[in-house]
Structure formats: C-alpha cells, structure tokens
C-alpha cells in the first residue's frame, strides 16, 4: 500500500512539473492580475502585518501583491529560515538589506524586527478543492502556523498558487493545516470548513 508521504511526493512532483511548464511571461502577467485581485478582495487595515514570500523557481511572484497590500497600510514581512525546522517572519522595510536564505530565496537581515503575521500568503506545491495543501516537504509553514496557534494567534491563511497546481485530492494527515482561501489566476476561492 502506498503511504500518504509517497502519494504527496508524487502529487507534488506532478503539480510542480505543470507549474514549471507555464510560460514565464504568462506567469508574470498572471502574478500582476493576482495582485489586483488581492488588492480588491483581501481586506487589511493600516498596521496589519502581512507575510509574503520571495518567489523561487516558477512560483507566483507575490511581490506586486504584497506591495498592493502595503498601499492599504499593511506592514510586510518575509520568512527567515533559522534552522532546518524553524522559520520566523522578519519585517520587510524598503531599502533594508536582504540576505540569502537558501533554497533560492532571500529574506530580511537578522537585525530586522520579528513580527507575527495577521495575514499569511502561504506558498504551496499543490492543493485540492477542500483547501488541503501540499507544501514543499520540509514542514516549515505547518510548524510556524502551529507555533502561532499555540501562542493564541490565528492569522488569516491564504494559499497562493496557479490553477494548474490543483489536484483531485490531497491525502489527509493529522498535522495538516487547512488553508481556507486560495488565490489563483482565476480569483480568490474560499473553502467551507469540513464538518
């Protein structure tokens, strides 16, 4: 019998293959359209903290989206990898230095303020129509979200992906974090909580 881990690995590989095959110029246009959708559909109040991510490989480029939310007064932060188990979110300030975080991504320098996001733009490899996601396999976001929940904080989670990353069904596991909203080039989809 195939394990959940093996199924997820297979689904991840297929979804990322489809994403990698997208035309790079189309991805740029789609990312810009998604920024407009985020600006019009994700409500942020001045001072709210929004975490994004620096795009790697063929990911949606969320930088225009983050900057659109900053126009509404959001403070921005990016994940910073502390070790092979932990990420924190450091404030992204215009003009401040960015440093290599590994995995082809960058983040704010260690002197940047560590913030707890109110809204998290969550990267993912694949997702299904129930809001279940497959990450990249390291579990950074699952642990970061669990840590925030343990501290009594419940940020709004919005998965960021292209439509081609949707799969029929992600295998359920106890540690999984359900993402109630996913933003793709087709718009912002909200998933009803499962009973």
PDB file of C-alpha atoms in Angstrom:
ATOM      1  CA  UNK A   1       0.000   0.000   0.000  1.00  0.00           C
ATOM      2  CA  UNK A   2       1.307   3.457  -0.925  1.00  0.00           C
ATOM      3  CA  UNK A   3       1.890   5.780   2.026  1.00  0.00           C
ATOM      4  CA  UNK A   4       0.455   9.316   2.333  1.00  0.00           C
ATOM      5  CA  UNK A   5       4.020  10.593   2.137  1.00  0.00           C
ATOM      6  CA  UNK A   6       4.640   8.815  -1.178  1.00  0.00           C
ATOM      7  CA  UNK A   7       1.311   9.994  -2.618  1.00  0.00           C
ATOM      8  CA  UNK A   8       2.078  13.584  -1.595  1.00  0.00           C
ATOM      9  CA  UNK A   9       5.556  13.333  -3.104  1.00  0.00           C
ATOM     10  CA  UNK A  10       4.055  12.134  -6.402  1.00  0.00           C
ATOM     11  CA  UNK A  11       1.319  14.825  -6.422  1.00  0.00           C
ATOM     12  CA  UNK A  12       3.905  17.495  -5.547  1.00  0.00           C
ATOM     13  CA  UNK A  13       6.188  16.429  -8.393  1.00  0.00           C
ATOM     14  CA  UNK A  14       3.347  16.416 -10.936  1.00  0.00           C
ATOM     15  CA  UNK A  15       1.902  19.782  -9.835  1.00  0.00           C
ATOM     16  CA  UNK A  16       5.322  21.469  -9.825  1.00  0.00           C
ATOM     17  CA  UNK A  17       6.024  19.986 -13.263  1.00  0.00           C
ATOM     18  CA  UNK A  18       2.846  21.600 -14.579  1.00  0.00           C
ATOM     19  CA  UNK A  19       3.774  24.896 -12.916  1.00  0.00           C
ATOM     20  CA  UNK A  20       7.324  24.792 -14.308  1.00  0.00           C
ATOM     21  CA  UNK A  21       5.885  24.268 -17.808  1.00  0.00           C
ATOM     22  CA  UNK A  22       3.947  27.557 -17.700  1.00  0.00           C
ATOM     23  CA  UNK A  23       5.304  30.278 -19.960  1.00  0.00           C
ATOM     24  CA  UNK A  24       7.380  32.657 -17.844  1.00  0.00           C
ATOM     25  CA  UNK A  25       5.820  35.771 -19.396  1.00  0.00           C
ATOM     26  CA  UNK A  26       2.339  34.386 -18.774  1.00  0.00           C
ATOM     27  CA  UNK A  27       3.341  33.782 -15.127  1.00  0.00           C
ATOM     28  CA  UNK A  28       4.364  37.447 -14.798  1.00  0.00           C
ATOM     29  CA  UNK A  29       1.040  38.644 -16.243  1.00  0.00           C
ATOM     30  CA  UNK A  30      -0.897  36.228 -14.021  1.00  0.00           C
ATOM     31  CA  UNK A  31       1.028  37.409 -10.948  1.00  0.00           C
ATOM     32  CA  UNK A  32       0.153  41.034 -11.745  1.00  0.00           C
ATOM     33  CA  UNK A  33      -3.536  40.143 -12.207  1.00  0.00           C
ATOM     34  CA  UNK A  34      -3.476  38.252  -8.901  1.00  0.00           C
ATOM     35  CA  UNK A  35      -2.054  41.366  -7.210  1.00  0.00           C
ATOM     36  CA  UNK A  36      -5.105  43.314  -8.378  1.00  0.00           C
ATOM     37  CA  UNK A  37      -7.422  40.576  -7.091  1.00  0.00           C
ATOM     38  CA  UNK A  38      -5.628  40.642  -3.731  1.00  0.00           C
ATOM     39  CA  UNK A  39      -5.871  44.440  -3.533  1.00  0.00           C
ATOM     40  CA  UNK A  40      -9.623  44.284  -4.188  1.00  0.00           C
ATOM     41  CA  UNK A  41     -10.508  41.186  -2.130  1.00  0.00           C
ATOM     42  CA  UNK A  42      -8.115  40.854   0.803  1.00  0.00           C
ATOM     43  CA  UNK A  43      -9.036  43.365   3.466  1.00  0.00           C
ATOM     44  CA  UNK A  44      -6.190  44.772   5.503  1.00  0.00           C
ATOM     45  CA  UNK A  45      -6.325  47.606   7.997  1.00  0.00           C
ATOM     46  CA  UNK A  46      -3.436  50.045   8.449  1.00  0.00           C
ATOM     47  CA  UNK A  47      -0.781  48.446  10.635  1.00  0.00           C
ATOM     48  CA  UNK A  48      -1.862  44.850   9.965  1.00  0.00           C
ATOM     49  CA  UNK A  49       1.065  42.528   9.342  1.00  0.00           C
ATOM     50  CA  UNK A  50       1.104  40.572   6.077  1.00  0.00           C
ATOM     51  CA  UNK A  51       3.663  37.845   5.448  1.00  0.00           C
ATOM     52  CA  UNK A  52       4.560  37.051   1.886  1.00  0.00           C
ATOM     53  CA  UNK A  53       7.489  35.164   0.388  1.00  0.00           C
ATOM     54  CA  UNK A  54      10.248  35.883  -2.067  1.00  0.00           C
ATOM     55  CA  UNK A  55       9.430  33.800  -5.165  1.00  0.00           C
ATOM     56  CA  UNK A  56      11.666  30.920  -6.103  1.00  0.00           C
ATOM     57  CA  UNK A  57      11.716  28.905  -9.296  1.00  0.00           C
ATOM     58  CA  UNK A  58       8.317  29.121 -11.029  1.00  0.00           C
ATOM     59  CA  UNK A  59       6.270  30.309  -8.026  1.00  0.00           C
ATOM     60  CA  UNK A  60       3.688  33.060  -8.278  1.00  0.00           C
ATOM     61  CA  UNK A  61       5.553  36.332  -7.808  1.00  0.00           C
ATOM     62  CA  UNK A  62       3.726  37.745  -4.769  1.00  0.00           C
ATOM     63  CA  UNK A  63       5.826  40.901  -4.569  1.00  0.00           C
ATOM     64  CA  UNK A  64       3.308  43.008  -6.561  1.00  0.00           C
ATOM     65  CA  UNK A  65       0.562  41.570  -4.324  1.00  0.00           C
ATOM     66  CA  UNK A  66       2.475  42.467  -1.171  1.00  0.00           C
ATOM     67  CA  UNK A  67       3.128  45.993  -2.400  1.00  0.00           C
ATOM     68  CA  UNK A  68      -0.577  46.403  -3.309  1.00  0.00           C
ATOM     69  CA  UNK A  69      -1.491  45.426   0.272  1.00  0.00           C
ATOM     70  CA  UNK A  70       1.154  47.813   1.610  1.00  0.00           C
ATOM     71  CA  UNK A  71      -0.701  50.611  -0.192  1.00  0.00           C
ATOM     72  CA  UNK A  72      -3.616  49.836   2.186  1.00  0.00           C
ATOM     73  CA  UNK A  73      -1.276  50.330   5.145  1.00  0.00           C
ATOM     74  CA  UNK A  74      -0.073  46.776   5.750  1.00  0.00           C
ATOM     75  CA  UNK A  75       3.335  46.132   7.285  1.00  0.00           C
ATOM     76  CA  UNK A  76       5.152  43.447   5.300  1.00  0.00           C
ATOM     77  CA  UNK A  77       7.334  40.577   6.405  1.00  0.00           C
ATOM     78  CA  UNK A  78       9.087  37.618   4.812  1.00  0.00           C
ATOM     79  CA  UNK A  79      10.016  34.227   6.230  1.00  0.00           C
ATOM     80  CA  UNK A  80      13.551  33.828   7.523  1.00  0.00           C
ATOM     81  CA  UNK A  81      14.936  30.332   7.953  1.00  0.00           C
ATOM     82  CA  UNK A  82      16.591  29.956  11.360  1.00  0.00           C
ATOM     83  CA  UNK A  83      17.408  26.240  11.118  1.00  0.00           C
ATOM     84  CA  UNK A  84      16.110  23.126   9.362  1.00  0.00           C
ATOM     85  CA  UNK A  85      12.911  23.206  11.434  1.00  0.00           C
ATOM     86  CA  UNK A  86      12.089  26.862  12.061  1.00  0.00           C
ATOM     87  CA  UNK A  87      11.105  29.994  10.205  1.00  0.00           C
ATOM     88  CA  UNK A  88      10.240  33.360  11.714  1.00  0.00           C
ATOM     89  CA  UNK A  89       8.820  36.363   9.908  1.00  0.00           C
ATOM     90  CA  UNK A  90      11.038  39.434   9.685  1.00  0.00           C
ATOM     91  CA  UNK A  91       9.817  42.874   8.673  1.00  0.00           C
ATOM     92  CA  UNK A  92      10.441  43.860   5.066  1.00  0.00           C
ATOM     93  CA  UNK A  93      11.384  47.531   5.022  1.00  0.00           C
ATOM     94  CA  UNK A  94      12.120  49.462   1.848  1.00  0.00           C
ATOM     95  CA  UNK A  95      15.873  49.855   1.393  1.00  0.00           C
ATOM     96  CA  UNK A  96      16.846  47.370   4.134  1.00  0.00           C
ATOM     97  CA  UNK A  97      19.301  44.637   3.132  1.00  0.00           C
ATOM     98  CA  UNK A  98      18.073  41.208   2.035  1.00  0.00           C
ATOM     99  CA  UNK A  99      20.178  38.116   2.615  1.00  0.00           C
ATOM    100  CA  UNK A 100      20.316  34.667   1.056  1.00  0.00           C
ATOM    101  CA  UNK A 101      18.024  32.240   2.898  1.00  0.00           C
ATOM    102  CA  UNK A 102      18.943  29.177   0.850  1.00  0.00           C
ATOM    103  CA  UNK A 103      16.522  27.311  -1.440  1.00  0.00           C
ATOM    104  CA  UNK A 104      16.909  30.150  -3.974  1.00  0.00           C
ATOM    105  CA  UNK A 105      15.114  32.715  -1.826  1.00  0.00           C
ATOM    106  CA  UNK A 106      16.035  35.788   0.187  1.00  0.00           C
ATOM    107  CA  UNK A 107      14.745  37.451   3.336  1.00  0.00           C
ATOM    108  CA  UNK A 108      15.370  40.398   5.631  1.00  0.00           C
ATOM    109  CA  UNK A 109      18.628  40.568   7.573  1.00  0.00           C
ATOM    110  CA  UNK A 110      18.689  39.230  11.149  1.00  0.00           C
ATOM    111  CA  UNK A 111      18.541  42.783  12.510  1.00  0.00           C
ATOM    112  CA  UNK A 112      15.011  43.193  11.075  1.00  0.00           C
ATOM    113  CA  UNK A 113      12.150  43.064  13.569  1.00  0.00           C
ATOM    114  CA  UNK A 114      10.464  39.659  14.010  1.00  0.00           C
ATOM    115  CA  UNK A 115       6.696  40.004  13.535  1.00  0.00           C
ATOM    116  CA  UNK A 116       3.657  37.729  13.957  1.00  0.00           C
ATOM    117  CA  UNK A 117       1.554  37.944  10.775  1.00  0.00           C
ATOM    118  CA  UNK A 118      -2.155  38.799  10.820  1.00  0.00           C
ATOM    119  CA  UNK A 119      -2.451  37.609   7.205  1.00  0.00           C
ATOM    120  CA  UNK A 120      -0.201  34.930   5.718  1.00  0.00           C
ATOM    121  CA  UNK A 121       0.272  34.469   1.984  1.00  0.00           C
ATOM    122  CA  UNK A 122       1.243  30.806   2.006  1.00  0.00           C
ATOM    123  CA  UNK A 123       3.293  29.198  -0.770  1.00  0.00           C
ATOM    124  CA  UNK A 124       2.331  25.695  -1.802  1.00  0.00           C
ATOM    125  CA  UNK A 125       3.177  22.986  -4.285  1.00  0.00           C
ATOM    126  CA  UNK A 126      -0.353  21.602  -4.713  1.00  0.00           C
ATOM    127  CA  UNK A 127      -3.857  21.992  -3.292  1.00  0.00           C
ATOM    128  CA  UNK A 128      -7.279  20.420  -3.607  1.00  0.00           C
ATOM    129  CA  UNK A 129     -10.839  21.728  -3.696  1.00  0.00           C
ATOM    130  CA  UNK A 130     -11.166  21.366   0.085  1.00  0.00           C
ATOM    131  CA  UNK A 131      -8.291  23.713   0.944  1.00  0.00           C
ATOM    132  CA  UNK A 132      -5.828  20.951   1.780  1.00  0.00           C
ATOM    133  CA  UNK A 133      -2.315  21.844   0.657  1.00  0.00           C
ATOM    134  CA  UNK A 134       0.920  20.103  -0.099  1.00  0.00           C
ATOM    135  CA  UNK A 135       3.943  22.190   0.767  1.00  0.00           C
ATOM    136  CA  UNK A 136       7.472  21.569  -0.383  1.00  0.00           C
ATOM    137  CA  UNK A 137       8.012  18.791   2.122  1.00  0.00           C
ATOM    138  CA  UNK A 138      10.044  20.496   4.859  1.00  0.00           C
ATOM    139  CA  UNK A 139       7.053  21.441   7.054  1.00  0.00           C
ATOM    140  CA  UNK A 140       8.249  24.989   7.793  1.00  0.00           C
ATOM    141  CA  UNK A 141       4.829  26.597   7.368  1.00  0.00           C
ATOM    142  CA  UNK A 142       2.934  23.847   9.229  1.00  0.00           C
ATOM    143  CA  UNK A 143       5.229  24.347  12.248  1.00  0.00           C
ATOM    144  CA  UNK A 144       5.154  28.163  12.010  1.00  0.00           C
ATOM    145  CA  UNK A 145       1.341  28.199  11.900  1.00  0.00           C
ATOM    146  CA  UNK A 146       1.134  25.699  14.786  1.00  0.00           C
ATOM    147  CA  UNK A 147       3.519  27.903  16.815  1.00  0.00           C
ATOM    148  CA  UNK A 148       1.334  30.960  16.178  1.00  0.00           C
ATOM    149  CA  UNK A 149      -1.801  28.996  17.173  1.00  0.00           C
ATOM    150  CA  UNK A 150      -0.066  27.820  20.364  1.00  0.00           C
ATOM    151  CA  UNK A 151       0.612  31.488  21.177  1.00  0.00           C
ATOM    152  CA  UNK A 152      -3.104  32.288  20.755  1.00  0.00           C
ATOM    153  CA  UNK A 153      -2.690  33.931  17.341  1.00  0.00           C
ATOM    154  CA  UNK A 154      -4.819  32.862  14.383  1.00  0.00           C
ATOM    155  CA  UNK A 155      -3.640  34.595  11.217  1.00  0.00           C
ATOM    156  CA  UNK A 156      -5.796  34.590   8.112  1.00  0.00           C
ATOM    157  CA  UNK A 157      -4.241  31.993   5.772  1.00  0.00           C
ATOM    158  CA  UNK A 158      -4.358  32.482   2.007  1.00  0.00           C
ATOM    159  CA  UNK A 159      -2.673  29.918  -0.223  1.00  0.00           C
ATOM    160  CA  UNK A 160      -1.013  31.258  -3.363  1.00  0.00           C
ATOM    161  CA  UNK A 161      -0.813  29.089  -6.481  1.00  0.00           C
ATOM    162  CA  UNK A 162      -1.644  28.764 -10.140  1.00  0.00           C
ATOM    163  CA  UNK A 163      -4.747  26.797 -11.182  1.00  0.00           C
ATOM    164  CA  UNK A 164      -2.556  24.066 -12.689  1.00  0.00           C
ATOM    165  CA  UNK A 165      -1.380  23.148  -9.176  1.00  0.00           C
ATOM    166  CA  UNK A 166      -4.807  21.877  -8.149  1.00  0.00           C
ATOM    167  CA  UNK A 167      -5.029  18.112  -7.668  1.00  0.00           C
ATOM    168  CA  UNK A 168      -8.068  15.916  -7.176  1.00  0.00           C
ATOM    169  CA  UNK A 169      -7.427  15.123  -3.508  1.00  0.00           C
ATOM    170  CA  UNK A 170      -4.607  15.681  -1.040  1.00  0.00           C
ATOM    171  CA  UNK A 171      -4.309  12.793   1.455  1.00  0.00           C
ATOM    172  CA  UNK A 172      -5.457  13.855   4.938  1.00  0.00           C
ATOM    173  CA  UNK A 173      -2.917  13.799   7.746  1.00  0.00           C
ATOM    174  CA  UNK A 174      -3.422  14.882  11.362  1.00  0.00           C
ATOM    175  CA  UNK A 175      -0.775  17.636  11.261  1.00  0.00           C
ATOM    176  CA  UNK A 176      -2.157  19.219   8.088  1.00  0.00           C
ATOM    177  CA  UNK A 177      -3.161  22.859   8.148  1.00  0.00           C
ATOM    178  CA  UNK A 178      -6.276  23.567   6.075  1.00  0.00           C
ATOM    179  CA  UNK A 179      -5.998  26.754   4.021  1.00  0.00           C
ATOM    180  CA  UNK A 180      -9.477  28.364   3.963  1.00  0.00           C
ATOM    181  CA  UNK A 181      -8.706  30.588   0.961  1.00  0.00           C
ATOM    182  CA  UNK A 182      -6.610  30.014  -2.155  1.00  0.00           C
ATOM    183  CA  UNK A 183      -5.751  32.770  -4.609  1.00  0.00           C
ATOM    184  CA  UNK A 184      -5.030  31.717  -8.197  1.00  0.00           C
ATOM    185  CA  UNK A 185      -5.230  33.493 -11.530  1.00  0.00           C
ATOM    186  CA  UNK A 186      -8.943  32.541 -11.592  1.00  0.00           C
ATOM    187  CA  UNK A 187      -9.632  34.538  -8.423  1.00  0.00           C
ATOM    188  CA  UNK A 188      -9.925  34.084  -4.677  1.00  0.00           C
ATOM    189  CA  UNK A 189     -11.614  30.816  -3.695  1.00  0.00           C
ATOM    190  CA  UNK A 190     -12.989  30.303  -0.203  1.00  0.00           C
ATOM    191  CA  UNK A 191     -13.474  26.814   1.138  1.00  0.00           C
ATOM    192  CA  UNK A 192     -16.178  25.900   3.634  1.00  0.00           C
ATOM    193  CA  UNK A 193     -14.822  24.219   6.784  1.00  0.00           C
ATOM    194  CA  UNK A 194     -15.290  20.464   6.849  1.00  0.00           C
ATOM    195  CA  UNK A 195     -17.591  19.022   9.466  1.00  0.00           C
TER     196      UNK A 195
END
